[in-house]
Every structure is written in C-alpha cells, then in structure tokens.
Short mmCIF file of C-alpha atoms and ligand atoms in Angstrom, two decimals:
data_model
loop_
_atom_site.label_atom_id
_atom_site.label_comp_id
_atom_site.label_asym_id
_atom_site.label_seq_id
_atom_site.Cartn_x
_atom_site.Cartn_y
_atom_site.Cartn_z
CA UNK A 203 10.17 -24.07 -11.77
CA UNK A 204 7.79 -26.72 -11.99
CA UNK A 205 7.08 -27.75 -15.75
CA UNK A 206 2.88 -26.56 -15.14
CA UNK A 207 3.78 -23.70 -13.12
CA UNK A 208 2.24 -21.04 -14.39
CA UNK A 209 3.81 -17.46 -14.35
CA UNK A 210 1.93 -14.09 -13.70
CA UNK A 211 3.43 -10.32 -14.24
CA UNK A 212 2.84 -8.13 -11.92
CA UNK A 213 3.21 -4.54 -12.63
CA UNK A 214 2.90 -1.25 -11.19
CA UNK A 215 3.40 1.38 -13.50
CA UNK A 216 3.77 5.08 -11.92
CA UNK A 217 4.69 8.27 -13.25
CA UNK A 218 8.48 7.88 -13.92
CA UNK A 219 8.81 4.44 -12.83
CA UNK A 220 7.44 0.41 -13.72
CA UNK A 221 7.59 -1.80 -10.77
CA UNK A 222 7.64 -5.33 -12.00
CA UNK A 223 7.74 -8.89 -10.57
CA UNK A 224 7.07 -12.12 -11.98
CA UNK A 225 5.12 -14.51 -9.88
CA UNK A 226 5.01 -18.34 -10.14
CA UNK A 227 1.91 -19.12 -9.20
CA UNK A 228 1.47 -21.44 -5.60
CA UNK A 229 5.18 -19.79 -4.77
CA UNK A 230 5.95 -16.67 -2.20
CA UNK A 231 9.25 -14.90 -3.47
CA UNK A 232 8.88 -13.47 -6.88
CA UNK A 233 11.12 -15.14 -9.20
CA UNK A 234 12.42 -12.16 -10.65
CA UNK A 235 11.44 -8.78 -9.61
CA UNK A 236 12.63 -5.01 -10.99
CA UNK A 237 12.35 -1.40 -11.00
CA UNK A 238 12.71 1.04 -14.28
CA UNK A 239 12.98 4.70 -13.17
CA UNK A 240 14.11 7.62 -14.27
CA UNK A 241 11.53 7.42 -17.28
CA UNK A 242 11.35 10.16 -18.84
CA UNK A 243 14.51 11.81 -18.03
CA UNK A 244 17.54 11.70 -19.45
CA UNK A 245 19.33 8.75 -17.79
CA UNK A 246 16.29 5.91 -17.83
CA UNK A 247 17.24 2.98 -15.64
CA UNK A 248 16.20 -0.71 -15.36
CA UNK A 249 17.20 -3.01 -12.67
CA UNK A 250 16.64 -7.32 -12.42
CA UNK A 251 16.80 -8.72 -9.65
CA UNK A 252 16.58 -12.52 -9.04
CA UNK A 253 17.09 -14.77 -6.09
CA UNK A 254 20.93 -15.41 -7.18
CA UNK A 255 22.13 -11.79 -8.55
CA UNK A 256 20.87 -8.11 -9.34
CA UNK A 257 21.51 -5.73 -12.29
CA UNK A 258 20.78 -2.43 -13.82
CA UNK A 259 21.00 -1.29 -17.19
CA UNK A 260 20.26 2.28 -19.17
CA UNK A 261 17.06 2.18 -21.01
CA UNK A 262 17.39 3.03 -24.81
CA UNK A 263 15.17 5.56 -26.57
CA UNK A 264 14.68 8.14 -24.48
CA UNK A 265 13.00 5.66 -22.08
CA UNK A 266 9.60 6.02 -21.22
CA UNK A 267 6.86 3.09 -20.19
CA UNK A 268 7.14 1.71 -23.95
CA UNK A 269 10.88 0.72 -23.44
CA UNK A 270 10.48 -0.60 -20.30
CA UNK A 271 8.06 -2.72 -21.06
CA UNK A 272 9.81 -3.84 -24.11
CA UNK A 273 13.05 -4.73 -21.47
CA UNK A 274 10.78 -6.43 -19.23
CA UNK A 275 9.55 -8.14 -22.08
CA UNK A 276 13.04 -9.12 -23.34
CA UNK A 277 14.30 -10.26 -20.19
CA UNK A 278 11.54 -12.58 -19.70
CA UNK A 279 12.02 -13.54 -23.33
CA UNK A 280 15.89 -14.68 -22.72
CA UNK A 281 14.15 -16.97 -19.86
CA UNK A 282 12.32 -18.62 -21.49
CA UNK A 283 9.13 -17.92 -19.37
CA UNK A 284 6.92 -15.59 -22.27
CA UNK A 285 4.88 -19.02 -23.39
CA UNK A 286 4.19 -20.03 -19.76
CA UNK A 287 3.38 -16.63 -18.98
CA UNK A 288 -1.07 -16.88 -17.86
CA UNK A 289 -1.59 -13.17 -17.03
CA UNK A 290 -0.93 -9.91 -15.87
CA UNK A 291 -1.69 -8.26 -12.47
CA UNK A 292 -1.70 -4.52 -12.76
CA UNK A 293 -1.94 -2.26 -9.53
CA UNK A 294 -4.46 0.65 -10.14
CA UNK A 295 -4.51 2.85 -6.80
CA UNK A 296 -8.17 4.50 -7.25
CA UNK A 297 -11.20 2.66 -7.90
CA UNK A 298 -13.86 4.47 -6.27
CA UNK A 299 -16.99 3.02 -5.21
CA UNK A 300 -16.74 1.24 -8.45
CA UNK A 301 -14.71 -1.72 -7.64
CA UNK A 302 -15.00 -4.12 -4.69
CA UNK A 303 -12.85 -6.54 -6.11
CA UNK A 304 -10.38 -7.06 -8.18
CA UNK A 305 -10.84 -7.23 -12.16
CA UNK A 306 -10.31 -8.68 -15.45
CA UNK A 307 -9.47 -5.77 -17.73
CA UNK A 308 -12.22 -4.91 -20.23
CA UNK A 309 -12.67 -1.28 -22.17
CA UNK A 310 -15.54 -0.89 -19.97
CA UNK A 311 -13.34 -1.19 -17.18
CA UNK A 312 -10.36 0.70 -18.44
CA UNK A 313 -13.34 3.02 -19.20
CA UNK A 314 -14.01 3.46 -15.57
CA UNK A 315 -10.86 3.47 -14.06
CA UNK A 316 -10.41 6.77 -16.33
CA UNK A 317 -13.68 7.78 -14.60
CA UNK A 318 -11.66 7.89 -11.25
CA UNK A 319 -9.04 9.89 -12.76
CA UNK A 320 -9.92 12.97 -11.10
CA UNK A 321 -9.27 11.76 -7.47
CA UNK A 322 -6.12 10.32 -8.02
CA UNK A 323 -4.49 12.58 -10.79
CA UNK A 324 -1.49 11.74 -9.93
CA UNK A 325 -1.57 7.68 -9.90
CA UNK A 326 -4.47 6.61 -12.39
CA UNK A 327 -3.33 8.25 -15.62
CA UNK A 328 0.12 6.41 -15.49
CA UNK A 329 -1.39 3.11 -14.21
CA UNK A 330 -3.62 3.58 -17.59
CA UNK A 331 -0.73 4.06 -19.47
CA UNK A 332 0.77 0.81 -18.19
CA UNK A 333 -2.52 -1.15 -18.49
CA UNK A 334 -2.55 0.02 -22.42
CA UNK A 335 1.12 -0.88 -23.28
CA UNK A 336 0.65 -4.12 -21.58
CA UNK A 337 -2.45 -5.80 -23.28
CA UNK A 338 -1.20 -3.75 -26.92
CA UNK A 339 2.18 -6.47 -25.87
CA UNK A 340 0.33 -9.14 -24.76
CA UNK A 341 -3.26 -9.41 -25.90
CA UNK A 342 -4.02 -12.81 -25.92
CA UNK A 343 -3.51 -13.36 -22.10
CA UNK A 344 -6.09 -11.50 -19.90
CA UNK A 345 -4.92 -8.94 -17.57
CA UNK A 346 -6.16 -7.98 -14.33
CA UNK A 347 -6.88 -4.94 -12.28
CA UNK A 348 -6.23 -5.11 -8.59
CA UNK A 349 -7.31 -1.62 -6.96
CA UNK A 350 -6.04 -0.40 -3.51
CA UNK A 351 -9.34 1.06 -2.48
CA UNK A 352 -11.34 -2.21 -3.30
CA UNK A 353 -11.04 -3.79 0.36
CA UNK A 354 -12.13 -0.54 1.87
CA UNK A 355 -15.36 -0.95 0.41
CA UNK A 356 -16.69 -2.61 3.27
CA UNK A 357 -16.64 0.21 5.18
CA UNK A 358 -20.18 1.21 6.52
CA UNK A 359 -21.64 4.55 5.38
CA UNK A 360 -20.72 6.34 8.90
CA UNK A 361 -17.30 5.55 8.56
CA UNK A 362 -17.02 6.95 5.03
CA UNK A 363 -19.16 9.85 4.94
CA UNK A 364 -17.45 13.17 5.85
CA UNK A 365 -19.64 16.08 7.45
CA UNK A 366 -20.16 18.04 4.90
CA UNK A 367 -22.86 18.64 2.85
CA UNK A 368 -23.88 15.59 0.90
CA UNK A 369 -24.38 17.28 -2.54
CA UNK A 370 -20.56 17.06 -2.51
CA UNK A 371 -20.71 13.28 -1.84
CA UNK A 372 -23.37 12.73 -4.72
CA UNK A 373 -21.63 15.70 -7.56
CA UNK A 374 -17.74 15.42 -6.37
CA UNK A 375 -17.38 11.72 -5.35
CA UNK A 376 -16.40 13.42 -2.04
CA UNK A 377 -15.96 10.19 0.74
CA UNK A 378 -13.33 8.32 2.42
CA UNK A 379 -12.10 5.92 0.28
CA UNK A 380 -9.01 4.26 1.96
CA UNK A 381 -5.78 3.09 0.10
CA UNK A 382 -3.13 0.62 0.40
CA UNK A 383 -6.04 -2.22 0.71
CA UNK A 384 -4.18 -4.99 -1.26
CA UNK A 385 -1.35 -4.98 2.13
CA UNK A 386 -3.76 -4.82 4.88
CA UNK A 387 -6.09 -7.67 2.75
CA UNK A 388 -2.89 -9.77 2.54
CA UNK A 389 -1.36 -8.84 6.21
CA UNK A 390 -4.82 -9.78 8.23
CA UNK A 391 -5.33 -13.20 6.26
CA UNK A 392 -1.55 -13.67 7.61
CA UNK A 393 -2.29 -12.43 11.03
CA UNK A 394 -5.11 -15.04 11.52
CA UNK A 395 -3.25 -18.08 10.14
CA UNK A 396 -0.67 -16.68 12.56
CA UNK A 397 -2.54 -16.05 15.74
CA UNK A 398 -4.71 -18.74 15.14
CA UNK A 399 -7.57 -17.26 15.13
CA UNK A 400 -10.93 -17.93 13.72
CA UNK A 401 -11.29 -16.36 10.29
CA UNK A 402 -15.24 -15.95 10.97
CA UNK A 403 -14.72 -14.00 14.12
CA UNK A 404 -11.79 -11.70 14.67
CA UNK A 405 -10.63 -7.98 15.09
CA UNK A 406 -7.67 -6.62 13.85
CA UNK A 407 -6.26 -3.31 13.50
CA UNK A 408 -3.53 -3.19 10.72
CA UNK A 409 -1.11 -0.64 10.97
CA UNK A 410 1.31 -0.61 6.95
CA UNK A 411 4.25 1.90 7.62
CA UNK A 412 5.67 2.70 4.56
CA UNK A 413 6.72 5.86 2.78
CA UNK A 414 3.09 5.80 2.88
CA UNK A 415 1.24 4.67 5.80
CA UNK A 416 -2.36 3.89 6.81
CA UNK A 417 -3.97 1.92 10.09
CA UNK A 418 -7.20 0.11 8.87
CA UNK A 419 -9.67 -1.68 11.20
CA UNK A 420 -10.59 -5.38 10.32
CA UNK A 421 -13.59 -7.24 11.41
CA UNK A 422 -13.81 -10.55 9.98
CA UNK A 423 -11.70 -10.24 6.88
CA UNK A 424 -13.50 -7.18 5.95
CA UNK A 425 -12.24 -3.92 6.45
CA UNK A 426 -14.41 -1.45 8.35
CA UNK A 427 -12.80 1.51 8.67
CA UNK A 428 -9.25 3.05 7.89
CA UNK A 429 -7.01 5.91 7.85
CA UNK A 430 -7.00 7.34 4.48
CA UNK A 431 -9.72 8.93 2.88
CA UNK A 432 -10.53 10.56 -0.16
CA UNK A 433 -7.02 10.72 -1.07
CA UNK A 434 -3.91 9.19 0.06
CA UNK A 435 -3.02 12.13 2.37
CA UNK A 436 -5.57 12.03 5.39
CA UNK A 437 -4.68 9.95 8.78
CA UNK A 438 -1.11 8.70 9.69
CA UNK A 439 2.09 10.47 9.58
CA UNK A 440 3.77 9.45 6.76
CA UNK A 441 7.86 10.52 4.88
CA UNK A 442 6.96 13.46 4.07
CA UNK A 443 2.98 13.62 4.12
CA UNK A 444 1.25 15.77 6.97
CA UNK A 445 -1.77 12.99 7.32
CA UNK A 446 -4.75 14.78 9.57
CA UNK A 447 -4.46 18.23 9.75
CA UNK A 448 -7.08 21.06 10.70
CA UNK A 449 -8.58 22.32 7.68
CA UNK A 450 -8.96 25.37 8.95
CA UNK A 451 -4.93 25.17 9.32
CA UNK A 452 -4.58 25.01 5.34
CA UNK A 453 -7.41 28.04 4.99
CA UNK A 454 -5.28 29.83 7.18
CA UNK A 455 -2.27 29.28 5.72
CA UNK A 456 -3.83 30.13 2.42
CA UNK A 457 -5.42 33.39 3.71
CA UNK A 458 -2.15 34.72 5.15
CA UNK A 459 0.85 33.18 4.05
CA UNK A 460 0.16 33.25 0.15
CA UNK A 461 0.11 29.79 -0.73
CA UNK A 462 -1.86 28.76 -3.99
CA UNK A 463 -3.38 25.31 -4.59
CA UNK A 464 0.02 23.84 -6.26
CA UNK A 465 1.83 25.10 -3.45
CA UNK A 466 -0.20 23.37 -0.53
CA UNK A 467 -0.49 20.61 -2.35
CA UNK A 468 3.71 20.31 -2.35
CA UNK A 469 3.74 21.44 1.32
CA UNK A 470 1.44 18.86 2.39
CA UNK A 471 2.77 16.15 0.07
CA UNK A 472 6.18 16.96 -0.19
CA UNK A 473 7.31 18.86 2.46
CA UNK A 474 5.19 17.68 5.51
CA UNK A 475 5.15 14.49 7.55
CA UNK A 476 8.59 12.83 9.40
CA UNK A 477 10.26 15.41 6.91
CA UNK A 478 8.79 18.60 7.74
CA UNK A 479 8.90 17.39 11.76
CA UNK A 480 12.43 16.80 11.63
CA UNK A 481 13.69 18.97 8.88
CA UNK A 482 16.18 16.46 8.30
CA UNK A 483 14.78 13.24 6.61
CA UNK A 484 11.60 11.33 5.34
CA UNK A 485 13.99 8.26 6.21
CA UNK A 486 12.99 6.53 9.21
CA UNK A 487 16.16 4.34 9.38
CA UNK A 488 18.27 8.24 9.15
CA UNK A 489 16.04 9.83 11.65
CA UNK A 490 16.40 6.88 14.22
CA UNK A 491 20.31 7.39 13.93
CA UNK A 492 20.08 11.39 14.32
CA UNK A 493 17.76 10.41 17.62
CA UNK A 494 20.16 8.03 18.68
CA UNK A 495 22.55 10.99 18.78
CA UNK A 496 20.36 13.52 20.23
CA UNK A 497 19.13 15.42 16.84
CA UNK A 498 15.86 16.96 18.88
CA UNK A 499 13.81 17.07 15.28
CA UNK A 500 13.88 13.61 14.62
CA UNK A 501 13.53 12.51 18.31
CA UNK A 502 9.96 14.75 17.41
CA UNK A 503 9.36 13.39 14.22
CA UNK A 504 9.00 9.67 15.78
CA UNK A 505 7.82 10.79 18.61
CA UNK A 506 4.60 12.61 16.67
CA UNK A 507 4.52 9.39 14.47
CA UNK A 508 4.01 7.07 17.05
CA UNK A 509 1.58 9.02 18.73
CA UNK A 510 -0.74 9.85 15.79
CA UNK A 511 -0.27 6.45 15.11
CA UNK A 512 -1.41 4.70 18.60
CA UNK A 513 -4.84 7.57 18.64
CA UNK A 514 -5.70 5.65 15.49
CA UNK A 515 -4.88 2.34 16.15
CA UNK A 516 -7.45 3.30 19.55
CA UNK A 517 -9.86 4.61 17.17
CA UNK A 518 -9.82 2.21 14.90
CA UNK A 519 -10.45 -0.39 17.30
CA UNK A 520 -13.58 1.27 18.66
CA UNK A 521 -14.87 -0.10 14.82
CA UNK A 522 -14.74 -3.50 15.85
CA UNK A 523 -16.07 -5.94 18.15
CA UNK A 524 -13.34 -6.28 19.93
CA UNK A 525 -9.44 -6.56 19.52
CA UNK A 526 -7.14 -9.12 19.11
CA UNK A 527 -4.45 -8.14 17.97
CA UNK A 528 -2.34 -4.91 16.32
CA UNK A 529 -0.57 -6.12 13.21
CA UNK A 530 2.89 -3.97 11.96
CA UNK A 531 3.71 -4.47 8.49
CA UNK A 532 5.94 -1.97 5.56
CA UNK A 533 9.31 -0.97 6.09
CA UNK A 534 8.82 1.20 9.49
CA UNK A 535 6.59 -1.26 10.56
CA UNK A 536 8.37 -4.88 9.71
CA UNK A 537 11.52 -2.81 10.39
CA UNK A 538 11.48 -0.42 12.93
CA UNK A 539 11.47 -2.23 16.59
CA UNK A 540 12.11 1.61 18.18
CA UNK A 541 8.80 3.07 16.44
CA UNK A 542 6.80 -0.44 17.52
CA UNK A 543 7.95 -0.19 21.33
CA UNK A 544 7.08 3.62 21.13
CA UNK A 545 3.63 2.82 19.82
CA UNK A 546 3.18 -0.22 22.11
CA UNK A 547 4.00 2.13 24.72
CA UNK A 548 0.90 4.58 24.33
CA UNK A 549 -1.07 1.49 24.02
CA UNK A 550 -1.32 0.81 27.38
CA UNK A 551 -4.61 1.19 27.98
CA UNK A 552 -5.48 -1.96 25.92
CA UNK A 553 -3.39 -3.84 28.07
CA UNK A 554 0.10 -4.75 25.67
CA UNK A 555 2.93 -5.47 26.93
CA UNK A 556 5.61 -5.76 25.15
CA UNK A 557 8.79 -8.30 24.47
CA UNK A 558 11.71 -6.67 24.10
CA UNK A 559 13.43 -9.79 22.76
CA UNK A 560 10.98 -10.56 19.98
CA UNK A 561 10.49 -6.96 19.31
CA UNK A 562 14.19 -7.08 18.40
CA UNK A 563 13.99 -10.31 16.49
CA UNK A 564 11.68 -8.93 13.98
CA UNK A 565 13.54 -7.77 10.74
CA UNK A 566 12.59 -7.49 7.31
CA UNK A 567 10.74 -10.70 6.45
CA UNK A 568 10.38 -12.35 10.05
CA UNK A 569 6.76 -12.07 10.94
CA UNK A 570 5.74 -12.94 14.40
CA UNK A 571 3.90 -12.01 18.09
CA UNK A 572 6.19 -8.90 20.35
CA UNK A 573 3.61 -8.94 23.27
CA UNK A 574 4.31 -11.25 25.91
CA UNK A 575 2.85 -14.51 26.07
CA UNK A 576 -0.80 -15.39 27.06
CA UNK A 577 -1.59 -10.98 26.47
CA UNK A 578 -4.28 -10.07 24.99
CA UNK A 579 -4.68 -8.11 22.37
CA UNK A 580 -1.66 -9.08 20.95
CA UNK A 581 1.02 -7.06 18.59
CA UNK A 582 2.68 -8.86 15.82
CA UNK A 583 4.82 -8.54 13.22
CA UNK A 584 3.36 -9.53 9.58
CA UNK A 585 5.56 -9.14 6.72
CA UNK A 586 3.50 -7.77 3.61
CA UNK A 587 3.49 -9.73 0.25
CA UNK A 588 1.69 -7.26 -2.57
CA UNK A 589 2.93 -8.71 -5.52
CA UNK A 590 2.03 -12.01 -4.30
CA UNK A 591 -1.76 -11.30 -3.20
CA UNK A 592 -1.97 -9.19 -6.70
CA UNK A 593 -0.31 -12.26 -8.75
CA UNK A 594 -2.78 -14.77 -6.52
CA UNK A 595 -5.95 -12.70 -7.52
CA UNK A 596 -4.86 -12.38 -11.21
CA UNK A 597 -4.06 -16.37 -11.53
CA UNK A 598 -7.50 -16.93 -10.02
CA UNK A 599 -9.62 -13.99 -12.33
CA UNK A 600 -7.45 -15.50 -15.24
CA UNK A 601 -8.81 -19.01 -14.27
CA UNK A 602 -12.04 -18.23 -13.92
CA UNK A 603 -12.22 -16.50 -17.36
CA UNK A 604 -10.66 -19.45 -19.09
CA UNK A 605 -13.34 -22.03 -17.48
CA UNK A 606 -16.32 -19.63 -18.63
P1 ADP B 607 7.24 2.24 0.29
O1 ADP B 607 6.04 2.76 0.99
O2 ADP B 607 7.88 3.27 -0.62
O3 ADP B 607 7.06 0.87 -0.34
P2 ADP B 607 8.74 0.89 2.36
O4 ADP B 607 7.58 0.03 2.77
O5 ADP B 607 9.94 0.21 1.82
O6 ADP B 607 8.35 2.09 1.40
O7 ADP B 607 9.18 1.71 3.67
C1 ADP B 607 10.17 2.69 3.64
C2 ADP B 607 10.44 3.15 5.07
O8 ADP B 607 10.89 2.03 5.85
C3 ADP B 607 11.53 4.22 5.17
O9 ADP B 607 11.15 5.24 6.08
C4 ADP B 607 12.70 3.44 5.74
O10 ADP B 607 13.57 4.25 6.49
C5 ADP B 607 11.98 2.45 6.63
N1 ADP B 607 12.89 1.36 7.00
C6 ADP B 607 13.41 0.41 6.20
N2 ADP B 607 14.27 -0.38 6.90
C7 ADP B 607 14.31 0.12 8.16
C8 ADP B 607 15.01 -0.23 9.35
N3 ADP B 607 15.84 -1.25 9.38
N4 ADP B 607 14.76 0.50 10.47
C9 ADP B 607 13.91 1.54 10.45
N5 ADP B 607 13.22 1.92 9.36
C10 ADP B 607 13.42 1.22 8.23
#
C-alpha cells in the first residue's frame, strides 16, 4: 500500500451477519475482505480473508453486531491501517424516493432511513444497527450511506407506478422501487468502457443473477426501468424467490389453502423460485449437475429461469432507445455459461448469436463480449465490483465533506 493511500470500510450489516471489506482507495480487489455470521446464535463466526490466506475464528460474547465490529476493528488494528482509515461505506437496501444518491450519514438521514423501515423490515433495521455501532466506533471519520434503490430513481413515473389506486401510492409508499442498483450502476459504467461505447448515448439491459436477481434497463447511465419493485420479490426468478406471480394466485391460495400472511411470505421467499421449481436446490451450480444427469426438476427450474429472464430482458429493452448490448453479471450470471446460452437462445429475435468459445471462457472475474463478432446487440460478460463502487462513492462524499 502506497504511503497516501487512503483506506475505506465497507460494510454490510444484515440480520445475523456483517459483510466487510476494506478498500484502498484508486485499487480494485479489496485488501482484506470478511464475513461474521451466525450472530446471534450460539456458535458466532468471523472469517479474514486477504489476497495471500483466509481464516475464521469464533466470536466471543455471545456474538452479535457489537463483537463483530469490535473483531473487524481489531484486525484492522493489528494492520496497522485504523489511522489511515478516511471513511466508512455502509450498504442500506431501502431508500425510497428519498435518496437518489448516495449519502454522508447525518441523524437526519439515519432519521429517514428509519422512515423506510416499513418496506424493507427485514434489511433496514439491521443496516441501522450497523450504521449506529459504526460511527459510536469511529466518530471522527464520516460515514456514508450507499442505498440499492438510489439508481432506480430515474425511472419515469409510468414505469414505477402500479395500477392501483393512487391513494395507496401517496398513504402506503406503494411504487416500484428497484433494488440491487449499486451492481447494475457499477456493471453498465463497465459495459461501456468495455464495448466502447459512448457514455452519452447507449442502451443497456443489465441482467445481476445472484441469490437475488433483477434485469434493469439503462439509457445513458441512468436506469429507466427494472425488475424489482416495491420489494425485492417482484420480476426474475431468483434461489428460492417466486419473482412475478399472479396476485390473484396468492388470494387464491390464501382463500383455499389456509395460508396466513407469515406463511406466504415464507412460501414466496423461502420456498419459491429455482427451489420450489426443482424441489431440489436454490443452487444453480447443484441444479446444473442434477440436469446434467437428467433430474427433470432442475432441467425446469433453469429452464423457467431463463425464460422469465429473456421476457424481461425483451421488455426491458422496449424502455430504451435502442439496444446495444445485454450485460450478465452475479454468480449465475458471471458464472453460469449453460443459463447465458439458454437465455441467448430465446433472444433470437434481437438478432444474438452466440460464441460458444467465449461463452465458455467466461468464469468468475473474466468479463468480456459471447456474441459473435461485428453482432449487434451484443451479450457480455461484466464482472460486478459492489464493495468497490460503494468504497469509490464513500472516498468521494468523504472528500467532498472535508473540502467544505
Ligand atoms: P448473492 O446474491 O448471495 O451475492 P452470488 O452472486 O454469489 O449470490 O450468486 C450465487 C449463485 O451463483 C448460486 O446460485 C450459485 O450456484 C451460482 N454460481 C456460482 N458459481 C457458479 C458456477 N460456476 N456455475 C453456475 N452457477 C454458479
């Protein structure tokens, strides 16, 4: 490390887990990165991993956020790195329509992240929880919230709006909202330095295939429409989310097959998606395997995921201008060169055709074009960098706030 570099902590604090990295700033790969989980239970663990070696400890103390923080803390102590350390980046999932960028961390906005606790009850509360131990640890450095539905705000109204009445939009906060915004940001500003196209005047449709997964249309750098909506749950197939469903399906099922609020919410959650298709796995590496052997549920399971998939990537692109390329990006998507020929193949109509040779080349961490040459729109590869987009925003907001 470079004696001015300047180091930023990332963190992503969930419910029973603290996702950490530490970034140097003007560098890619995290110098050291980590996972405590288990918090809460009985058997807390923390894990370091650096580029040379990777290890996991038990947390003392019963183990909740507190402790971890205080091992984070520790191990960048031992380093050396706490006095170089500028800022922290946290990841906050819901913002509402009350962030369109990222943040420094004020009461006010603590304030109003609380404010959009109801729609994600699930992921605000423990990012708060985070935020607080953070700046009580480090309060003389500023920290930084980077939200996952800020990019979305782009969107025009007739993408968001859902046909219902509108008092529910103006009481409830009822909208699309979109998620997973810091990926497809960071994947379309890669896509255009990679395709060389011009940052002013492009359309891309990103497609981030994680446990999670959401398509979002980009026009420009700014996202215009996407597959999530008011929560996390609408659009794509996901491990073991439904994504779009009929309504009418879950007033059915609530009608006649008994099921209360807590339990729809676990069936379409928990139990749904490449899971529930397959009754096998949410694992798309496991489910390619069992299809490789002739396991009929997961052969369905990918073959519903790549189809929901290419109707919204067609969708999508009916947003923009016109399309250039389809990007692939999380671990089905950087991964998975069965699901991208099986999506590639329903998107035919747009013309792609696709390399089999670079299609295979693509692993974790390669990012690159798998249409043939000279075809347009293109589909590429784009690896995603999260941390590193959080930990460039928060060196930047923490810059800013020192010069003012
Ligand atoms: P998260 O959304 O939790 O961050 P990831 O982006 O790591 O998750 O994606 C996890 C998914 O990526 C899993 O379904 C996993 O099976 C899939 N995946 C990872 N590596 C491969 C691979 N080599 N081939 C196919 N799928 C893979």
């Amino acid at each position: 490390m470079s004696p001015d570099a300047r180091l930023i902590l990332v963190l992503n604090s969930g419910s029973s887990s603290l996702k950490f990295a530490v970034q140097s700033t003007g560098q890619r790969t995290p110098l050291l990165s980590g996972l405590a989980e288990r918090l809460g239970a009985a058997d807390p663990l923390i894990t370091f991993k650096d580029p040379e070696n990777k290890r996991s400890a038990p947390l003392p103390g019963g183990g909740a956020h507190a402790e971890a923080m205080d091992a984070v803390l520790a191990e960048l102590g031992a380093r050396g790195w706490l006095g170089t350390l500028a800022a922290v980046g946290h990841r906050v999932v819901h913002g509402a329509e009350r962030f369109t960028h990222s943040v420094v961390i004020t009461p006010a906005v603590i304030a109003e992240i609380e404010a959009c606790n109801p729609l994600a009850p699930l992921h605000n509360p423990p990012a708060l929880v985070g935020i607080r131990i953070a700046m009580q640890r480090l309060p003389a450095i500023p920290h930084v919230a980077v939200l996952d539905t800020a990019f979305h705000q782009t969107m025009p109204p007739e993408a968001y709006f859902y046909a219902v009445p509108m008092s529910l939009y103006r009481e409830h906060g009822v909208r699309r909202y979109g998620f997973h915004g810091t990926s497809h940001r960071f994947v379309a500003m890669e896509a255009v330095k990679l395709l060389g196209l011009d940052p002013n005047d492009h359309g891309l449709v990103t497609a981030h295939l994680g446990n999670g997964a959401s398509a979002t249309a980009v026009q420009d750098g700014r996202s215009v429409d996407t597959s999530m909506g008011l929560t996390p749950l609408e659009g794509l197939v996901m491990g073991t989310r439904s994504g779009d469903i009929d309504a009418g399906a879950v007033l059915h099922l609530m009608r006649t097959a008994g099921y209360d609020t807590a339990g729809m919410d676990a069936l379409l959650n928990k139990q749904s998606g490449l899971l529930g298709l397959s009754e096998l796995s949410n694992d798309c590496r496991e489910l390619e395997a069992a299809a490789a052997e002739g396991h009929a549920g997961a052969r369905i399971a990918l073959e519903v995921f790549a189809h929901r998939l290419a109707r919204h990537v067609g969708g999508l692109a009916m947003a923009l201008r016109r399309l250039d390329a389809v990007i692939f990006t999380g671990g089905i998507g950087e991964n998975s060169s069965l699901v991208r020929a099986m999506t590639l193949a329903r998107l035919q109509p747009f013309g792609m055709v696709l390399d089999p040779a670079m299609n295979q080349q693509m692993t974790r961490g390669a990012s690159g074009v798998i249409t043939g040459s000279g075809i347009t729109p293109c589909a590429a590869v784009v690896a995603t960098n999260e941390e590193w987009l959080i930990a460039r925003d928060t060196a930047e907001l923490a810059q800013q706030a020192k010069e003012r």
